[in-house]
Short mmCIF file of C-alpha atoms in Angstrom, two decimals:
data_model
loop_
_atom_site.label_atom_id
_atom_site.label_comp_id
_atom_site.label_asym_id
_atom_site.label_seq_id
_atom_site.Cartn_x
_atom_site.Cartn_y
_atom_site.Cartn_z
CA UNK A 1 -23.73 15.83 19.91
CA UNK A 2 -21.47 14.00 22.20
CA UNK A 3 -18.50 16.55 21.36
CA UNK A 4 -20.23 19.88 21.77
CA UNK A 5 -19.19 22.17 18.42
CA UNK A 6 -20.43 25.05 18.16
CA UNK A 7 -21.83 26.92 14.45
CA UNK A 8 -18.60 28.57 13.73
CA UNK A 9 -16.64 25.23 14.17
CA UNK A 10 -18.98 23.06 11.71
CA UNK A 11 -18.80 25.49 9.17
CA UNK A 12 -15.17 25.81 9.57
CA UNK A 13 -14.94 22.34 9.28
CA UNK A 14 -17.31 21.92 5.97
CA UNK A 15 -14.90 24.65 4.58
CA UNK A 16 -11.36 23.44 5.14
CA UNK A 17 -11.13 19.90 3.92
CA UNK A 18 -9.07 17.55 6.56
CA UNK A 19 -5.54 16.33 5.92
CA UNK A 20 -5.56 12.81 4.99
CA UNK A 21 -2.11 11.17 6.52
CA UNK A 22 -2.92 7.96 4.35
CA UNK A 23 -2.93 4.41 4.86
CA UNK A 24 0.01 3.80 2.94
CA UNK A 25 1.85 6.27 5.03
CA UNK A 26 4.65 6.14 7.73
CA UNK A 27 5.87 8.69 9.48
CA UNK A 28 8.57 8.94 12.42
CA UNK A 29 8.49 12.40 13.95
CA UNK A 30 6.17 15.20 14.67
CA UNK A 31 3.36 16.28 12.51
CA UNK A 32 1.49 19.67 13.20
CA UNK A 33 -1.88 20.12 11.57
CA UNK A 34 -3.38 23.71 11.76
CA UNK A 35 -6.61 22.25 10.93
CA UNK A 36 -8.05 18.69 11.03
CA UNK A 37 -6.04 15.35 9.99
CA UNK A 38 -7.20 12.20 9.54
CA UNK A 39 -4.94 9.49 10.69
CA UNK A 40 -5.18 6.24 8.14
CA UNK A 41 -1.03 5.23 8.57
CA UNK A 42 1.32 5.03 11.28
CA UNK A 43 2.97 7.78 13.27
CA UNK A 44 5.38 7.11 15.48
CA UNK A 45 5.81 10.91 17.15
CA UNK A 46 3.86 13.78 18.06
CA UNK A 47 0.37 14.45 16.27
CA UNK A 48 -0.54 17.91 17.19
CA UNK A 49 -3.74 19.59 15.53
CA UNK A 50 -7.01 21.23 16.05
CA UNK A 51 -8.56 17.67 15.46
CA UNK A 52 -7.22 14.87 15.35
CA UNK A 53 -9.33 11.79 14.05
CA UNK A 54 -7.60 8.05 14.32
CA UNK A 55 -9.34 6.03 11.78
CA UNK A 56 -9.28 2.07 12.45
CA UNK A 57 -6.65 1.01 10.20
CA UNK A 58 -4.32 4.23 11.95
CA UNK A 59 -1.64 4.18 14.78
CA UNK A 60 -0.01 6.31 16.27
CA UNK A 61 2.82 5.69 18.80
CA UNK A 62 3.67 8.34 20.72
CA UNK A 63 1.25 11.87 21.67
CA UNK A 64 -1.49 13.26 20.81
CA UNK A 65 -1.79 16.88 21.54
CA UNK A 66 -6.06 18.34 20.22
CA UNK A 67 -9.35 20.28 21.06
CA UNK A 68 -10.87 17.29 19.61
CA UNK A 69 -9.70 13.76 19.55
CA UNK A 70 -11.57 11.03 17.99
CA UNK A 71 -10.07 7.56 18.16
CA UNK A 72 -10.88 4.09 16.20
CA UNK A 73 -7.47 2.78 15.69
CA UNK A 74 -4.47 2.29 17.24
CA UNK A 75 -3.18 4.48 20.07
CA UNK A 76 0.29 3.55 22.52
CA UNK A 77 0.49 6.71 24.32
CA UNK A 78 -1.26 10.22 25.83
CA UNK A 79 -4.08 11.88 24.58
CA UNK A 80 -3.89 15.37 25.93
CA UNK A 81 -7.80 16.79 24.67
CA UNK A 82 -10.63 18.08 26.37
CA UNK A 83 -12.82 16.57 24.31
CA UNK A 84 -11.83 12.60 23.51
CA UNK A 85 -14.42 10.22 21.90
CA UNK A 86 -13.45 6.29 21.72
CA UNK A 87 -14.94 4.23 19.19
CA UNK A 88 -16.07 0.55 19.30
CA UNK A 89 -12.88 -0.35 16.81
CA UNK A 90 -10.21 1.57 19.30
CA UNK A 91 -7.57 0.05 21.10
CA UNK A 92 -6.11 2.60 23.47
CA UNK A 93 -2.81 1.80 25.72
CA UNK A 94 -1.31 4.52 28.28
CA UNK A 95 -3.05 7.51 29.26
CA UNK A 96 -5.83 9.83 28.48
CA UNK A 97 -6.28 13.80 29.26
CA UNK A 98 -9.11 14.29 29.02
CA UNK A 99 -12.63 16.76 30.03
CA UNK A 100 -15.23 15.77 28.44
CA UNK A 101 -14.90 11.79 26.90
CA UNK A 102 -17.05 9.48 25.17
CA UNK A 103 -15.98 5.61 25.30
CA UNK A 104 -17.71 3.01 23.19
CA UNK A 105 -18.51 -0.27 25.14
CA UNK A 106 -16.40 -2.18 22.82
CA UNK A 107 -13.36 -0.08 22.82
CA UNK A 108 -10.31 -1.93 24.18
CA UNK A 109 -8.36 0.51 26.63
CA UNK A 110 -5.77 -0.23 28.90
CA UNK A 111 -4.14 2.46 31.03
CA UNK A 112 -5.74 5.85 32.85
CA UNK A 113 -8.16 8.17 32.10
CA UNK A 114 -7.49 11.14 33.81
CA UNK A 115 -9.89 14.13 33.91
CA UNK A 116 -8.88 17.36 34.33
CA UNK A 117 -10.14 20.99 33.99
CA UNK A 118 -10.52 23.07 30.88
CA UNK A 119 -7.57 25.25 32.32
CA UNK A 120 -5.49 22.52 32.15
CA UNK A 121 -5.35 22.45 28.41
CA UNK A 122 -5.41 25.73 27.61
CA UNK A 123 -1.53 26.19 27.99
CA UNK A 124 -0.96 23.00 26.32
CA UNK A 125 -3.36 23.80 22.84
CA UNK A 126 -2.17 26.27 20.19
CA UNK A 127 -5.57 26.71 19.07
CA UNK B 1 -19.73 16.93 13.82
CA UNK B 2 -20.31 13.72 11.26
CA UNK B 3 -16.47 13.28 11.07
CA UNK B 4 -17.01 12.18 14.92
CA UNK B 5 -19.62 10.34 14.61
CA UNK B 6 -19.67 6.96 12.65
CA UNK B 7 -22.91 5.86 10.93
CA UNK B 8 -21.54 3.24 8.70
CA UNK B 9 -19.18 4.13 6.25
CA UNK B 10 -17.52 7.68 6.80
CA UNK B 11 -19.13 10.00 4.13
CA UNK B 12 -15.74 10.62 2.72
CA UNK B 13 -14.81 7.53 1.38
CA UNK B 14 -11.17 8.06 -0.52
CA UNK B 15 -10.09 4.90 -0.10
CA UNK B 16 -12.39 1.82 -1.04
CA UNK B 17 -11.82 -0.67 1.49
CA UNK B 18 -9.62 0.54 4.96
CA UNK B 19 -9.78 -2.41 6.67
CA UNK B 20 -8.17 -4.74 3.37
CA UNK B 21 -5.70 -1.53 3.66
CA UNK B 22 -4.72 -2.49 6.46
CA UNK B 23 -3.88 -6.19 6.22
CA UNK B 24 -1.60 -4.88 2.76
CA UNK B 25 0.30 -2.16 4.75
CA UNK B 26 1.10 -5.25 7.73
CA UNK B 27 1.97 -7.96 5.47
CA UNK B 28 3.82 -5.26 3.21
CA UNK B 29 7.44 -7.48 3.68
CA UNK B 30 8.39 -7.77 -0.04
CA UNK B 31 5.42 -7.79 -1.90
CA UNK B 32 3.80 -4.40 -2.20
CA UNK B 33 2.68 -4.53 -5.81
CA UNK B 34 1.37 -8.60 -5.36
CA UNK B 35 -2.67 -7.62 -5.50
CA UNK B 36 -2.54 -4.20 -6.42
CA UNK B 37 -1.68 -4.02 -10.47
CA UNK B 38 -0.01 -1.24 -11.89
CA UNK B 39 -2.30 1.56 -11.62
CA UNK B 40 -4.96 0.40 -9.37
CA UNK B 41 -2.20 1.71 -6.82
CA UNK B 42 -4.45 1.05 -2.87
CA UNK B 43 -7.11 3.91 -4.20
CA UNK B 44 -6.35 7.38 -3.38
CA UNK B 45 -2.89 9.11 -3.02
CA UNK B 46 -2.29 10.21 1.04
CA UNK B 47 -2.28 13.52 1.34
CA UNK B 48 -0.39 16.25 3.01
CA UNK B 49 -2.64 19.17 3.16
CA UNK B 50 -1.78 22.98 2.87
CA UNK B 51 -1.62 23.13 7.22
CA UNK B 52 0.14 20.39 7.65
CA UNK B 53 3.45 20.37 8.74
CA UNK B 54 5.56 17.40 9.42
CA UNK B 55 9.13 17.03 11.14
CA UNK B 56 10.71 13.66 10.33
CA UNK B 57 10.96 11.10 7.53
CA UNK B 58 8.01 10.21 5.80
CA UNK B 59 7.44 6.72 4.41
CA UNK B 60 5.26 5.16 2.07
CA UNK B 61 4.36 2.39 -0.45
CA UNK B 62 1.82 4.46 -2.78
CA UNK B 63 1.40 7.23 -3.73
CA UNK B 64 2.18 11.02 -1.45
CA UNK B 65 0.21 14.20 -2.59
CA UNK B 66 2.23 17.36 -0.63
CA UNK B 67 0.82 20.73 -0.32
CA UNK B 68 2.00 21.46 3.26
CA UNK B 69 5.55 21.06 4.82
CA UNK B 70 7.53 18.63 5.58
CA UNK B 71 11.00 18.93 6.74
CA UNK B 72 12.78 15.48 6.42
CA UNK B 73 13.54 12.85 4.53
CA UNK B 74 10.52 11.49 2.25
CA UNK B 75 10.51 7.75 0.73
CA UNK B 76 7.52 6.72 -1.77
CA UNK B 77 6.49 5.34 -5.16
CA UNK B 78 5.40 8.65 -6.46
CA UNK B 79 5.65 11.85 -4.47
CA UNK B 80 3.73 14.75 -6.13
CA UNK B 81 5.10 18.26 -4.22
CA UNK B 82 2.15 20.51 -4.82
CA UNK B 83 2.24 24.65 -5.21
CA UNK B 84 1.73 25.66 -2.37
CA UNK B 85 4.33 22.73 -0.68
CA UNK B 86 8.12 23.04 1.16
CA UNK B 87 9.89 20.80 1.70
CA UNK B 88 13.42 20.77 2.81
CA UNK B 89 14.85 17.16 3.01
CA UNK B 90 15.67 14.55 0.49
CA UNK B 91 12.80 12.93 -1.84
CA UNK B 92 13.74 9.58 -2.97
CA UNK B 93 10.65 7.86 -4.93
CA UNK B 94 10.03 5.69 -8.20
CA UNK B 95 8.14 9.10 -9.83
CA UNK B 96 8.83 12.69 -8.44
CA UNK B 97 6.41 15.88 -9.88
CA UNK B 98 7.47 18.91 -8.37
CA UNK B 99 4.72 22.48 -8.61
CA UNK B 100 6.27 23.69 -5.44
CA UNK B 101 10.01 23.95 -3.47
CA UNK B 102 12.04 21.59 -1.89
CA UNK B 103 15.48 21.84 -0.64
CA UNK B 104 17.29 18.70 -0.83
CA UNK B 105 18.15 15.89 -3.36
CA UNK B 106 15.69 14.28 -5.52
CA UNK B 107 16.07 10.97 -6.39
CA UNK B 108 14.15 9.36 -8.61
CA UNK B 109 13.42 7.19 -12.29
CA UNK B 110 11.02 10.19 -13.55
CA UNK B 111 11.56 13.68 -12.08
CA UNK B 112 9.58 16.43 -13.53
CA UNK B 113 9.44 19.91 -12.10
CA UNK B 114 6.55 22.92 -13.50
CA UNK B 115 7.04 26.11 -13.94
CA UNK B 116 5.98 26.75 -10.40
CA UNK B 117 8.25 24.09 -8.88
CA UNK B 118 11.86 25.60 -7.13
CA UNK B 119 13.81 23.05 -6.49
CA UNK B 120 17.86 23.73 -4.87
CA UNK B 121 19.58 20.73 -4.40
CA UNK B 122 20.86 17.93 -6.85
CA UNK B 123 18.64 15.88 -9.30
CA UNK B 124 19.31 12.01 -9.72
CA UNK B 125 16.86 10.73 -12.31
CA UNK B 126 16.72 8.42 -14.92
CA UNK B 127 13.96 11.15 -16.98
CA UNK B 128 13.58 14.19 -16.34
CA UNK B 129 11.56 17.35 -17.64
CA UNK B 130 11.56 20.47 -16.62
CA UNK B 131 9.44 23.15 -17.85
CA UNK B 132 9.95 26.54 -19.06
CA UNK B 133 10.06 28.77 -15.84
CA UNK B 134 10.65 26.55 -12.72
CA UNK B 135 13.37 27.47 -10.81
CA UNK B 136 16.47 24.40 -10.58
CA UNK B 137 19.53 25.24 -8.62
CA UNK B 138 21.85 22.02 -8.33
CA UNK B 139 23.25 19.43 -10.08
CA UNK B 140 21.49 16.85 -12.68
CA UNK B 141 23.04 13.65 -12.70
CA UNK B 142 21.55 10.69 -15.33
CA UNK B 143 21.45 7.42 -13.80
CA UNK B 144 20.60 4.18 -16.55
CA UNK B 145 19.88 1.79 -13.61
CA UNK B 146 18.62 3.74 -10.38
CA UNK B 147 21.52 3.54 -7.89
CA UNK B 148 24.24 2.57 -10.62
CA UNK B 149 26.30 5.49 -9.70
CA UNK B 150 26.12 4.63 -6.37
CA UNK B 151 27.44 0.88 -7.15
CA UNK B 152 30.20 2.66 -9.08
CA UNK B 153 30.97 5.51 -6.66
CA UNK B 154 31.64 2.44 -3.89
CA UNK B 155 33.17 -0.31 -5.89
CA UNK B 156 35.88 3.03 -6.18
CA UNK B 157 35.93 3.84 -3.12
CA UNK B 158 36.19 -0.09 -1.79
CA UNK B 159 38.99 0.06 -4.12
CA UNK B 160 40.54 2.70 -2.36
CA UNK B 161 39.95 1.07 1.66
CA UNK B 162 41.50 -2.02 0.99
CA UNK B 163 42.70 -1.86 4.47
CA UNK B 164 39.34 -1.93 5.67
CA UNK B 165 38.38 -5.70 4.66
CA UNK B 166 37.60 -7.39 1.73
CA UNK B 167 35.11 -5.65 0.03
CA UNK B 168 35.62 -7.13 -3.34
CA UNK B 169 32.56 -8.10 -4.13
CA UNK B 170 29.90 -5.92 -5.30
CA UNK B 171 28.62 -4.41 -2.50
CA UNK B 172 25.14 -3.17 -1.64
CA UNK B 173 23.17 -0.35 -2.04
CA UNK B 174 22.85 0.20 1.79
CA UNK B 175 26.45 -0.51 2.31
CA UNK B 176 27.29 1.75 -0.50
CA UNK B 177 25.71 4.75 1.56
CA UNK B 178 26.90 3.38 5.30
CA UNK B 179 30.46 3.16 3.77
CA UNK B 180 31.15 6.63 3.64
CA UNK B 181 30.46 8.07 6.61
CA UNK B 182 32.25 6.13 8.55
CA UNK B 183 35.34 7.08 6.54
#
């Protein structure tokens, strides 16, 4: 339970499926989720979303704007989440936001890892 | 909580094998279709779900399932633009089904639009079907060869900016669309 959900969350989750931005996919802009998305392709943008979860063969360029941020892929830019988990697969450049945060030992991260308070993301999350 | 936490293989396994994905979608230069045959198109379609909403042009070399919005340009091999989807911007793809709205040109080899789709903008197709009760505002042009009337529309309009250079020769698609604006 590294990220902390609570009951109403998982079963929120178990009822609304996740967007799937596919493998296959490229995007250049901003994509808004109000839900979760899984990240498989490339954005080069904004990802905003309740959570956001970057699957190994994902990238994103750009921001990444969550409660929840889960990251095995590709990421060139800022994480702004209170909660951020790094996988073993992740390769994370530039800088994380960040209040509660998991890193795997074999996650590749260059850049800062800022922590700041819950307050701090408040104004900055729709959700 | 499981979609955070990897045990193996993620329990929701829509497409077979990611990490092959990935090696298709980096060496995608020219030869998209090479291991994938017709039909056994890289597993599932990528989808766009209901609260999604995406500013921007959207790209791909399979297949794009929309149900949420997009607003911008989308390129693919088969776009499906589900019920409850809008999107406003051009959809330019090999096979275009259309259950929901989009505001823009379609272009496309097959277009078909249900009786749920709306669509307002012109139709470019090479097929199309529309069925009893969808809503089509714009204009449907046949094309025999997918950007013939392009060719045409610049080899006339070449014609017409001699001045320009010489631009005899049959020019290209992209140069076909970059001509015009800068007239």
């Amino acid at each position: 339970m590294i990220l902390g959900r609570n009951a109403t969350d998982e079963h929120e989750l178990a009822g609304e499926p996740a967007s799937i931005f596919g493998a296959s996919l490229t995007l250049v802009g901003e994509l808004w989720a109000n839900g979760d998305v899984r990240i498989q392709g490339r954005v080069d943008g904004v990802v905003t979303a309740d959570r956001v979860v970057l699957e190994p063969e994902g990238r994103i360029e750009g921001s990444v704007v969550a409660r929840e941020v889960h990251i095995d892929g590709r990421l060139i830019g800022q994480v702004f989440a209170p909660t951020v988990s790094i996988g073993p697969t992740a390769a994370v450049s530039g800088t994380v936001f960040y209040n509660k945060l998991f890193v795997s030992p074999d996650a590749v991260i260059d850049g800062r890892m800022p922590w700041r308070p819950m307050h701090y993301f408040e104004g900055r999350l729709r959700v | 909580m499981s979609m955070f936490i990897k045990t193996g293989k993620p329990s929701e396994t829509r497409e077979p094998e990611p990490v092959s994905e990935t090696k298709v979608m980096e060496s995608k230069g020219g030869q998209q279709q090479g291991a994938a045959g017709p039909g056994s198109q890289k597993g599932a379609p990528s989808i766009i779900g209901p609260r999604l909403t995406i500013t921007g042009n959207l790209e791909s070399d399979g297949e794009i399932q929309i149900d949420g919005t997009v607003k911008g340009d989308i390129r693919g091999k088969s776009v499906t633009v589900g019920e409850s989807a809008t999107v406003d911007g051009s959809v330019d793809a090999d096979s275009v089904r259309v259950s929901g709205a989009i505001e823009g040109k379609i272009e496309a080899k097959s277009v078909a639009i249900m009786r749920t789709g709306r669509v307002i903008g012109d139709v470019i197709h090479e097929s199309l079907e529309v069925e009893a009760g969808a809503y089509l505002d714009g204009h449907c042009r046949r094309t025999d060869a997918r950007g013939e009337s392009k060719t045409t529309a610049l080899t006339s309009l070449a014609g017409g900016s001699q001045k320009h250079g010489p631009s005899t020769d049959a020019p290209k698609i992209g140069s076909a669309q970059a001509k015009p604006a800068s007239e």
